[in-house]
Short mmCIF file of C-alpha atoms in Angstrom, two decimals:
data_model
loop_
_atom_site.label_atom_id
_atom_site.label_comp_id
_atom_site.label_asym_id
_atom_site.label_seq_id
_atom_site.Cartn_x
_atom_site.Cartn_y
_atom_site.Cartn_z
CA MET B 1 106.38 89.27 56.27
CA LYS B 2 104.58 92.57 55.73
CA ASP B 3 105.62 96.02 56.86
CA VAL B 4 103.49 97.38 59.69
CA TYR B 5 102.59 101.03 60.06
CA ILE B 6 101.10 103.33 62.66
CA TYR B 7 98.33 105.36 61.07
CA ASP B 8 97.03 107.22 64.10
CA ALA B 9 97.50 107.60 67.84
CA VAL B 10 95.18 109.17 70.40
CA ARG B 11 94.93 109.40 74.14
CA THR B 12 92.73 110.89 76.80
CA PRO B 13 94.13 113.34 79.30
CA ARG B 14 95.25 111.78 82.55
CA GLY B 15 93.10 112.50 85.60
CA LYS B 16 94.23 112.24 89.21
CA GLY B 17 93.64 108.66 90.33
CA ARG B 18 91.67 109.41 93.44
CA ALA B 19 88.13 110.27 94.49
CA ASP B 20 88.57 113.99 93.82
CA GLY B 21 90.13 113.43 90.39
CA SER B 22 88.20 114.72 87.38
CA LEU B 23 87.84 111.25 85.86
CA HIS B 24 86.78 109.41 89.01
CA GLU B 25 83.18 109.23 87.83
CA VAL B 26 84.24 107.96 84.40
CA THR B 27 84.57 104.17 84.14
CA ALA B 28 87.38 102.36 82.37
CA LEU B 29 84.74 101.31 79.83
CA ARG B 30 83.92 104.91 78.98
CA LEU B 31 87.56 105.92 78.88
CA SER B 32 88.12 103.06 76.43
CA THR B 33 85.22 103.99 74.19
CA THR B 34 86.43 107.59 74.12
CA ALA B 35 89.69 106.47 72.55
CA LEU B 36 88.10 103.87 70.26
CA ASN B 37 85.50 106.30 68.93
CA ALA B 38 88.17 108.89 68.23
CA ILE B 39 90.17 106.38 66.17
CA LYS B 40 87.05 105.41 64.22
CA GLU B 41 85.93 108.96 63.52
CA ARG B 42 89.35 110.41 62.70
CA ASN B 43 90.10 107.68 60.18
CA GLY B 44 86.73 107.03 58.60
CA LEU B 45 86.52 103.39 59.64
CA ASP B 46 83.33 101.51 58.94
CA GLY B 47 82.02 97.95 59.23
CA HIS B 48 84.54 95.23 59.98
CA ALA B 49 87.37 97.72 59.50
CA VAL B 50 89.91 96.06 61.76
CA GLU B 51 90.62 92.45 62.59
CA ASP B 52 90.61 92.94 66.36
CA VAL B 53 90.88 95.39 69.23
CA ILE B 54 93.72 94.38 71.54
CA TRP B 55 93.43 96.25 74.81
CA GLY B 56 95.73 96.34 77.82
CA ASN B 57 94.53 96.75 81.37
CA VAL B 58 96.30 95.55 84.47
CA THR B 59 93.78 95.19 87.27
CA GLN B 60 91.28 92.97 85.46
CA VAL B 61 88.68 92.73 88.20
CA GLY B 62 85.28 94.30 88.84
CA GLU B 63 84.31 96.82 86.19
CA GLN B 64 87.69 96.32 84.48
CA GLY B 65 87.14 92.55 84.24
CA ALA B 66 85.22 90.21 81.93
CA CYS B 67 87.23 91.01 78.77
CA LEU B 68 86.95 94.77 78.93
CA ALA B 69 88.20 94.92 75.34
CA ARG B 70 85.08 93.25 73.97
CA SER B 71 82.82 95.33 76.21
CA ALA B 72 84.53 98.46 74.91
CA VAL B 73 83.96 97.45 71.29
CA LEU B 74 80.26 96.86 71.95
CA ALA B 75 79.88 100.11 73.88
CA SER B 76 81.71 102.10 71.19
CA ASP B 77 80.69 103.06 67.66
CA LEU B 78 82.73 100.23 66.20
CA ASP B 79 80.95 97.40 64.42
CA GLU B 80 79.91 94.46 66.61
CA SER B 81 81.67 92.10 64.18
CA ILE B 82 85.00 93.29 65.59
CA PRO B 83 86.14 91.14 68.53
CA GLY B 84 88.22 92.27 71.50
CA LEU B 85 91.14 90.84 73.44
CA SER B 86 92.23 92.02 76.89
CA VAL B 87 95.92 91.56 77.74
CA ASN B 88 97.91 92.05 80.92
CA ARG B 89 101.67 92.52 80.94
CA PHE B 90 101.48 94.79 83.95
CA CYS B 91 102.88 98.27 83.22
CA ALA B 92 103.67 97.42 79.59
CA SER B 93 100.17 96.15 78.77
CA GLY B 94 99.41 99.03 76.41
CA LEU B 95 102.68 98.61 74.54
CA GLU B 96 102.30 94.84 74.45
CA ALA B 97 98.85 95.29 72.90
CA VAL B 98 100.45 97.34 70.12
CA ASN B 99 103.27 94.84 69.68
CA LEU B 100 100.85 91.92 69.47
CA ALA B 101 98.78 93.76 66.87
CA ALA B 102 101.88 94.67 64.86
CA ASN B 103 103.11 91.11 64.79
CA GLN B 104 99.68 89.81 63.79
CA VAL B 105 99.67 92.19 60.84
CA ARG B 106 103.28 91.34 60.03
CA GLY B 107 102.41 87.66 59.90
CA GLY B 108 99.34 88.17 57.71
CA ALA B 109 96.60 87.66 60.32
CA GLY B 110 94.54 90.65 59.25
CA ASP B 111 95.30 94.00 57.65
CA GLY B 112 94.44 96.35 60.50
CA TYR B 113 94.10 96.47 64.29
CA ILE B 114 93.30 98.95 67.02
CA ALA B 115 95.55 98.50 70.04
CA GLY B 116 96.06 100.35 73.28
CA GLY B 117 94.85 100.22 76.83
CA VAL B 118 93.18 101.78 79.83
CA GLU B 119 93.35 102.01 83.59
CA SER B 120 90.95 103.65 86.02
CA MET B 121 93.12 103.66 89.11
CA SER B 122 90.72 105.84 91.07
CA ARG B 123 87.92 103.30 90.67
CA VAL B 124 89.80 99.98 90.55
CA PRO B 125 92.77 100.27 92.93
CA MET B 126 96.11 98.79 91.96
CA GLY B 127 96.51 95.34 93.54
CA SER B 128 92.81 94.81 94.17
CA ASP B 129 92.89 91.69 92.00
CA GLY B 130 94.86 89.94 94.75
CA GLY B 131 97.34 88.18 92.48
CA ALA B 132 99.71 85.53 93.80
CA VAL B 133 102.74 87.67 92.99
CA ALA B 134 102.28 89.70 96.17
CA VAL B 135 100.13 87.58 98.49
CA ASP B 136 100.95 83.87 98.15
CA PRO B 137 103.77 83.00 100.57
CA SER B 138 104.60 79.78 98.73
CA PHE B 139 105.47 81.96 95.73
CA THR B 140 106.80 85.16 97.28
CA PHE B 141 109.32 83.44 99.57
CA ASP B 142 110.99 81.60 96.72
CA GLN B 143 111.12 84.71 94.52
CA TYR B 144 112.42 87.07 97.25
CA PHE B 145 109.46 89.32 96.56
CA VAL B 146 109.64 92.99 97.54
CA PRO B 147 107.30 95.83 96.49
CA GLN B 148 108.19 97.77 93.36
CA GLY B 149 109.19 100.89 95.26
CA ILE B 150 111.79 98.95 97.18
CA GLY B 151 113.00 97.48 93.89
CA ALA B 152 113.49 101.05 92.67
CA ASP B 153 115.43 101.85 95.83
CA ILE B 154 117.58 98.75 95.28
CA ILE B 155 118.45 100.09 91.80
CA ALA B 156 119.46 103.40 93.36
CA THR B 157 121.61 101.61 95.93
CA GLU B 158 123.21 99.17 93.49
CA TYR B 159 124.04 101.77 90.84
CA GLY B 160 124.84 104.76 93.01
CA PHE B 161 121.97 107.19 92.44
CA SER B 162 121.43 109.78 95.16
CA ARG B 163 118.15 111.27 96.22
CA ASP B 164 119.24 114.64 94.82
CA THR B 165 119.90 113.07 91.42
CA ALA B 166 116.46 111.43 91.43
CA ASP B 167 114.81 114.67 92.52
CA GLU B 168 116.58 116.60 89.78
CA LEU B 169 115.15 114.20 87.21
CA ALA B 170 111.68 114.66 88.72
CA VAL B 171 111.90 118.45 88.62
CA GLU B 172 113.01 118.27 85.00
CA SER B 173 110.13 115.95 84.13
CA GLN B 174 107.69 118.51 85.53
CA ARG B 175 109.39 121.35 83.67
CA ARG B 176 109.35 119.47 80.38
CA ALA B 177 105.71 118.43 80.74
CA LYS B 178 104.61 122.02 81.36
CA ALA B 179 106.67 123.24 78.40
CA ALA B 180 105.11 120.57 76.18
CA TRP B 181 101.58 121.56 77.20
CA ASP B 182 102.36 125.27 76.85
CA ASP B 183 103.67 124.58 73.34
CA SER B 184 100.63 122.40 72.44
CA ARG B 185 102.86 119.43 71.66
CA PHE B 186 100.15 116.94 72.66
CA SER B 187 97.33 118.61 70.72
CA LYS B 188 97.50 116.19 67.80
CA SER B 189 96.71 113.23 70.04
CA ILE B 190 94.64 114.47 72.99
CA VAL B 191 90.95 113.55 72.93
CA PRO B 192 88.96 115.34 75.66
CA VAL B 193 86.78 113.26 77.95
CA THR B 194 83.19 114.47 77.84
CA ASP B 195 79.96 113.70 79.68
CA ILE B 196 76.78 112.34 78.13
CA ASN B 197 75.81 115.87 77.08
CA GLY B 198 79.08 116.43 75.27
CA LEU B 199 80.42 118.83 77.88
CA THR B 200 84.13 118.58 78.59
CA ILE B 201 85.09 116.83 81.83
CA LEU B 202 88.86 116.96 81.29
CA ASP B 203 91.09 118.10 78.46
CA TYR B 204 94.53 118.33 80.11
CA ASP B 205 96.81 116.20 82.29
CA GLU B 206 95.68 117.34 85.70
CA PHE B 207 98.30 115.48 87.75
CA MET B 208 101.09 117.89 86.78
CA ARG B 209 102.70 120.00 89.50
CA PRO B 210 104.71 122.58 87.52
CA GLY B 211 105.75 124.44 90.67
CA THR B 212 107.80 121.46 91.87
CA ASP B 213 111.35 122.33 92.89
CA MET B 214 114.20 120.72 94.80
CA GLN B 215 113.12 122.34 98.05
CA SER B 216 109.56 121.02 97.92
CA LEU B 217 110.76 117.52 97.02
CA GLY B 218 113.36 117.64 99.78
CA ALA B 219 110.59 117.96 102.36
CA LEU B 220 108.98 114.64 101.35
CA LYS B 221 109.48 111.51 103.40
CA PRO B 222 110.82 108.42 101.56
CA SER B 223 107.76 106.36 100.66
CA PHE B 224 109.22 102.89 101.10
CA LYS B 225 111.55 103.30 104.07
CA ASP B 226 109.07 102.00 106.65
CA GLN B 227 108.06 99.06 104.44
CA GLY B 228 111.70 98.19 104.11
CA GLU B 229 113.06 98.80 107.58
CA VAL B 230 110.15 98.38 109.99
CA MET B 231 107.18 96.23 109.06
CA PRO B 232 107.12 93.91 107.25
CA GLY B 233 110.86 94.46 106.79
CA PHE B 234 111.34 93.90 103.06
CA ASP B 235 114.90 95.22 103.20
CA LYS B 236 115.95 92.01 104.93
CA VAL B 237 114.43 89.99 102.09
CA ALA B 238 116.29 92.09 99.52
CA LEU B 239 119.59 91.79 101.37
CA MET B 240 119.28 88.01 101.37
CA LYS B 241 119.10 88.22 97.56
CA TYR B 242 121.84 90.85 97.29
CA PRO B 243 124.20 90.19 100.23
CA HIS B 244 126.90 92.43 98.78
CA LEU B 245 124.78 95.45 99.72
CA GLU B 246 125.18 96.70 103.29
CA ARG B 247 121.78 98.43 103.34
CA ILE B 248 119.08 99.78 101.03
CA ASN B 249 119.19 103.52 100.41
CA HIS B 250 115.55 104.65 100.28
CA ILE B 251 115.46 107.65 97.93
CA HIS B 252 112.04 107.41 96.29
CA HIS B 253 108.95 109.29 97.35
CA ALA B 254 105.73 110.59 95.82
CA GLY B 255 107.54 113.36 93.98
CA ASN B 256 110.10 111.25 92.09
CA SER B 257 107.84 108.27 91.42
CA SER B 258 105.08 107.90 88.83
CA GLY B 259 101.66 109.29 89.63
CA ILE B 260 98.49 107.24 90.11
CA VAL B 261 96.06 108.41 87.40
CA ASP B 262 93.18 107.43 85.11
CA GLY B 263 93.44 107.39 81.31
CA SER B 264 93.32 105.48 78.04
CA ALA B 265 95.10 105.46 74.67
CA ALA B 266 94.71 103.79 71.28
CA LEU B 267 96.75 103.37 68.10
CA LEU B 268 95.63 102.36 64.64
CA ILE B 269 97.97 99.72 63.21
CA GLY B 270 97.91 98.27 59.71
CA ASN B 271 99.72 97.21 56.58
CA LYS B 272 100.04 99.17 53.34
CA GLU B 273 96.83 97.71 51.90
CA PHE B 274 94.87 98.83 54.97
CA GLY B 275 96.01 102.40 54.55
CA GLU B 276 95.19 102.42 50.86
CA ARG B 277 91.72 101.04 51.55
CA TYR B 278 90.86 103.96 53.85
CA GLY B 279 92.96 106.64 52.17
CA LEU B 280 95.30 106.93 55.14
CA LYS B 281 98.92 108.03 55.15
CA PRO B 282 101.23 106.02 57.41
CA ARG B 283 103.00 108.08 60.06
CA ALA B 284 105.64 105.55 61.09
CA ARG B 285 106.77 101.98 60.53
CA ILE B 286 107.04 99.63 63.47
CA ARG B 287 110.50 98.30 62.86
CA SER B 288 110.89 95.89 65.75
CA THR B 289 109.31 94.68 69.00
CA ALA B 290 110.74 92.75 71.93
CA LYS B 291 109.99 91.43 75.41
CA ILE B 292 112.10 89.71 78.03
CA GLY B 293 112.11 88.44 81.60
CA SER B 294 114.50 89.87 84.19
CA ASP B 295 115.38 89.67 87.90
CA PRO B 296 112.02 89.59 89.76
CA THR B 297 113.31 91.09 93.02
CA ILE B 298 114.94 94.27 91.78
CA MET B 299 112.15 93.94 89.22
CA LEU B 300 112.54 97.21 87.31
CA THR B 301 115.74 96.77 85.29
CA GLY B 302 113.99 95.14 82.31
CA PRO B 303 114.45 98.14 79.96
CA ILE B 304 118.18 97.41 79.77
CA PRO B 305 118.16 93.76 78.59
CA VAL B 306 115.10 94.28 76.39
CA THR B 307 116.78 97.25 74.69
CA GLU B 308 119.90 95.17 74.15
CA LYS B 309 117.71 92.45 72.67
CA ILE B 310 115.72 94.68 70.33
CA LEU B 311 118.85 96.44 69.08
CA ARG B 312 120.55 93.11 68.45
CA GLU B 313 117.56 91.64 66.63
CA SER B 314 117.05 94.73 64.48
CA GLY B 315 120.74 95.11 63.65
CA MET B 316 120.94 98.54 65.24
CA LYS B 317 123.11 100.33 67.78
CA ILE B 318 122.03 102.67 70.55
CA ASN B 319 123.40 105.64 68.59
CA ASP B 320 120.97 104.83 65.76
CA ILE B 321 118.08 105.92 68.00
CA ASP B 322 117.18 109.62 67.89
CA LEU B 323 114.68 109.75 70.76
CA PHE B 324 113.75 107.54 73.70
CA GLU B 325 110.63 107.16 75.80
CA VAL B 326 111.59 105.30 78.99
CA ASN B 327 108.64 105.09 81.34
CA GLU B 328 109.26 107.06 84.50
CA ALA B 329 107.87 104.44 86.86
CA PHE B 330 110.53 105.65 89.31
CA ALA B 331 113.40 108.06 88.78
CA SER B 332 116.05 105.36 89.21
CA VAL B 333 114.62 103.37 86.28
CA VAL B 334 115.39 106.19 83.85
CA LEU B 335 118.71 107.00 85.51
CA ARG B 336 119.84 103.38 85.19
CA PHE B 337 118.79 103.24 81.52
CA GLU B 338 120.79 106.35 80.72
CA GLN B 339 123.76 105.06 82.69
CA ALA B 340 123.71 101.64 81.05
CA PHE B 341 123.70 102.98 77.49
CA GLY B 342 125.43 106.32 77.94
CA VAL B 343 122.36 108.07 76.56
CA ASP B 344 122.11 111.85 76.81
CA HIS B 345 119.13 112.91 78.93
CA GLU B 346 118.28 115.46 76.23
CA LYS B 347 117.11 112.52 74.10
CA VAL B 348 115.01 110.84 76.82
CA ASN B 349 111.40 111.76 77.68
CA VAL B 350 111.83 115.19 76.14
CA ASN B 351 108.21 116.15 76.89
CA GLY B 352 108.18 114.90 80.46
CA GLY B 353 106.96 111.53 81.66
CA SER B 354 104.95 109.61 84.21
CA ILE B 355 106.51 111.39 87.19
CA ALA B 356 104.90 114.59 85.95
CA MET B 357 101.78 113.36 84.17
CA GLY B 358 101.05 109.99 85.77
CA HIS B 359 101.09 106.31 84.89
CA PRO B 360 97.68 104.75 84.09
CA LEU B 361 99.07 101.23 84.14
CA GLY B 362 97.32 99.54 81.23
CA ALA B 363 97.47 102.61 78.99
CA THR B 364 100.95 104.01 79.56
CA GLY B 365 102.77 101.88 76.98
CA ALA B 366 100.42 103.08 74.25
CA ILE B 367 100.61 106.65 75.54
CA ILE B 368 104.40 106.85 75.40
CA LEU B 369 104.53 105.29 71.94
CA GLY B 370 102.10 107.93 70.68
CA THR B 371 104.11 110.65 72.42
CA LEU B 372 107.27 109.34 70.80
CA LEU B 373 105.65 109.43 67.35
CA ASP B 374 104.37 112.98 67.83
CA GLU B 375 107.79 114.17 68.96
CA LEU B 376 109.63 112.50 66.09
CA GLU B 377 107.38 114.42 63.72
CA ARG B 378 107.62 117.71 65.62
CA SER B 379 111.39 117.66 65.91
CA ASP B 380 111.93 116.13 62.44
CA LYS B 381 113.76 113.09 63.82
CA GLU B 382 113.66 109.63 62.27
CA THR B 383 113.88 106.78 64.79
CA GLY B 384 112.58 106.26 68.31
CA LEU B 385 112.52 103.56 70.98
CA ALA B 386 109.87 103.15 73.68
CA THR B 387 110.44 100.87 76.64
CA LEU B 388 108.96 100.14 80.06
CA CYS B 389 109.96 98.27 83.19
CA ILE B 390 107.37 95.71 84.28
CA GLY B 391 106.22 94.15 87.55
CA SER B 392 107.63 90.72 88.44
CA GLY B 393 110.75 91.48 86.40
CA MET B 394 110.12 91.95 82.66
CA GLY B 395 110.82 94.48 79.95
CA ALA B 396 109.12 95.45 76.69
CA ALA B 397 110.31 97.65 73.84
CA THR B 398 109.30 98.94 70.42
CA ILE B 399 111.33 100.71 67.75
CA ILE B 400 109.53 102.94 65.26
CA GLU B 401 110.81 104.95 62.33
CA ARG B 402 109.07 107.70 60.43
CA VAL B 403 107.91 106.92 56.95
#
């Protein structure tokens, strides 16, 4: 089994995922080629340089369908001899793409891969693929299906997180994201999105709201209260699954949940021979990867069992990890992770997260892994863990260590 290294990581800025967002006119295909071309140019890749491009995207329909990965290769400056594979593990698709590539290299199926993902949420709305998970009664009844936001509220209810605690985390995420941008902490990885004339369309994460405070968040109405209590009454479904709860405490709203945005990210993965061939210095070793299934109703607790699994399989303890990236799908997800492992918040999402900068579903896993790598280098730390909760009840994780 060969060691696997990260040689480079790039991402686009994240644009607001709506019609007035800066990236609304930019397709997922173009966002993908922006990242792929940056990897090629920055690392001097030519010909059949990598074995495959493994690309995550969640809503694989319309212009994001038909194996977007292969379309992106053909539309990019990469050689046409390189194939492409689209993967969907919901919110962890980008990280799963990296993990698949790493394990292919580890097992000897090629020396190098490009892996990452994309999502254009302004152009291809979340859920527009009409999957059975949310619409087929013969499936949803048996699984006690509730929307993700209600799952996040169940976590808050089950583990005792108040709205103020969730809002405090959200305010801190905004503060950290602004500080990171002001300090140019993302400059190594950000690739501006340009038009056909080379003019910049977007070169910063435009979803950020640095003026956010407890007062402004306190004025927001809970986003999932009506879904839960009125129509269609998902709280009743949840309480059938968790009868020990008297009621669901709805604490999540637009300000303490992840933002809907557009964006893409890519990492260059390879073994030692790959780096030597192109004169590249490895930045980190991918030490371990893991995935797991979890309770599909509460849905978003997967980071806990998958972290337990990856630590067990790698022979590590939680205190061996210097920094954590835990996707801020909802505030309660991060709060529960920190509670479960006793992790200091000063080690988690130190440059802000998806509450502040947004969550482009298929790309986020690759984005946070790149952010983790950049921060390990900046702060001179050694080991980091990235993990995400996943729709339908799953978790994915990756441990990296600087070389």
